[in-house]
Short mmCIF file of C-alpha atoms in Angstrom, two decimals:
data_model
loop_
_atom_site.label_atom_id
_atom_site.label_comp_id
_atom_site.label_asym_id
_atom_site.label_seq_id
_atom_site.Cartn_x
_atom_site.Cartn_y
_atom_site.Cartn_z
CA MET A 213 -10.58 -4.33 -49.50
CA ARG A 214 -10.61 -6.02 -46.11
CA ALA A 215 -10.29 -3.87 -43.04
CA MET A 216 -7.48 -4.82 -40.76
CA HIS A 217 -8.11 -4.61 -37.07
CA SER A 218 -5.11 -4.38 -34.90
CA ARG A 219 -5.41 -5.00 -31.22
CA GLN A 220 -3.14 -3.06 -29.03
CA THR A 221 -2.33 -4.77 -25.81
CA HIS A 222 -1.71 -2.58 -22.85
CA PRO A 223 0.12 -4.06 -19.94
CA THR A 224 -2.09 -4.18 -16.91
CA THR A 225 -0.64 -2.13 -14.13
CA SER A 226 -2.15 -2.29 -10.73
CA ASN A 227 -2.35 0.63 -8.40
CA TYR A 228 -1.25 0.19 -4.83
CA ARG A 229 -2.28 1.87 -1.62
CA VAL A 230 -0.50 2.00 1.69
CA LEU A 231 -2.82 1.77 4.69
CA VAL A 232 -1.76 2.83 8.17
CA THR A 233 -3.97 2.17 11.19
CA ASP A 234 -3.10 3.19 14.73
CA HIS A 235 -4.82 1.18 17.45
CA ILE A 236 -4.70 2.92 20.82
CA THR A 237 -5.27 1.06 24.07
CA PRO A 238 -7.77 3.00 26.21
CA GLY A 239 -6.22 4.11 29.46
CA LEU A 240 -2.68 4.18 28.08
CA ALA A 241 -3.07 7.21 25.83
CA ASN A 242 -5.69 9.72 24.82
CA GLY A 243 -7.49 9.25 21.53
CA ASP A 244 -9.17 6.52 19.58
CA GLY A 245 -6.44 5.90 17.05
CA SER A 246 -6.30 6.99 13.46
CA HIS A 247 -6.33 5.69 9.90
CA TYR A 248 -4.45 6.83 6.79
CA GLU A 249 -4.88 5.57 3.23
CA SER A 250 -2.48 6.76 0.56
CA PRO A 251 -3.71 7.81 -2.86
CA PRO A 252 -3.33 5.20 -5.64
CA GLN A 253 0.27 4.87 -6.75
CA THR A 254 2.64 2.58 -8.59
CA GLU A 255 4.17 -0.35 -6.77
CA GLN A 256 7.55 1.39 -6.71
CA GLN A 257 6.05 4.53 -5.16
CA ALA A 258 4.12 2.51 -2.58
CA ARG A 259 7.22 0.52 -1.64
CA SER A 260 9.21 3.75 -1.30
CA LEU A 261 6.60 4.96 1.18
CA LEU A 262 6.85 1.64 3.02
CA ALA A 263 10.62 2.06 3.22
CA VAL A 264 10.07 5.33 5.09
CA LEU A 265 7.29 4.00 7.34
CA VAL A 266 8.60 0.51 8.06
CA GLY A 267 12.28 0.59 7.20
CA ALA A 268 14.24 -0.31 4.09
CA GLU A 269 14.96 -3.85 5.32
CA HIS A 270 11.27 -4.75 4.98
CA ARG A 271 10.83 -3.33 1.51
CA ASP A 272 10.55 -6.66 -0.35
CA ARG A 273 8.24 -8.37 2.12
CA CYS A 274 4.47 -8.52 1.83
CA GLY A 275 3.39 -7.33 5.28
CA PRO A 276 1.35 -6.37 7.16
CA TRP A 277 3.88 -4.77 9.46
CA ARG A 278 3.25 -4.02 13.13
CA GLN A 279 5.06 -1.39 15.15
CA ALA A 280 4.76 -0.35 18.77
CA ILE A 281 3.63 3.25 19.24
CA ALA A 282 2.92 5.23 22.38
CA GLY A 283 -0.19 3.67 23.90
CA GLY A 284 -0.80 1.03 21.26
CA GLN A 285 0.17 -0.45 17.95
CA ARG A 286 0.51 0.73 14.34
CA ILE A 287 -0.38 -1.64 11.49
CA ILE A 288 0.91 -0.86 8.01
CA GLU A 289 -0.41 -2.70 4.95
CA LEU A 290 0.25 -2.71 1.21
CA ARG A 291 -2.83 -3.39 -0.92
CA ALA A 292 -2.99 -3.90 -4.69
CA GLU A 293 -6.03 -2.60 -6.52
CA PRO A 294 -7.33 -4.30 -9.66
#
């Protein structure tokens, strides 16, 4: 009897991370800035976080997004992981 091998295909799902970096201009504010990297999440979860950070109107765009903050600039990025 011949053995049958079945291959199960699993859809590849990428994880996404949201990265937030604050660049502070020396002399305008105290501090060196900061960096945040979200844990791995689904694209939908990452885009929900972007909607809070950037605004719902930017949800379908690719970024990066730049926002003025006190003493500098905030850069928000969406990165896909293999």
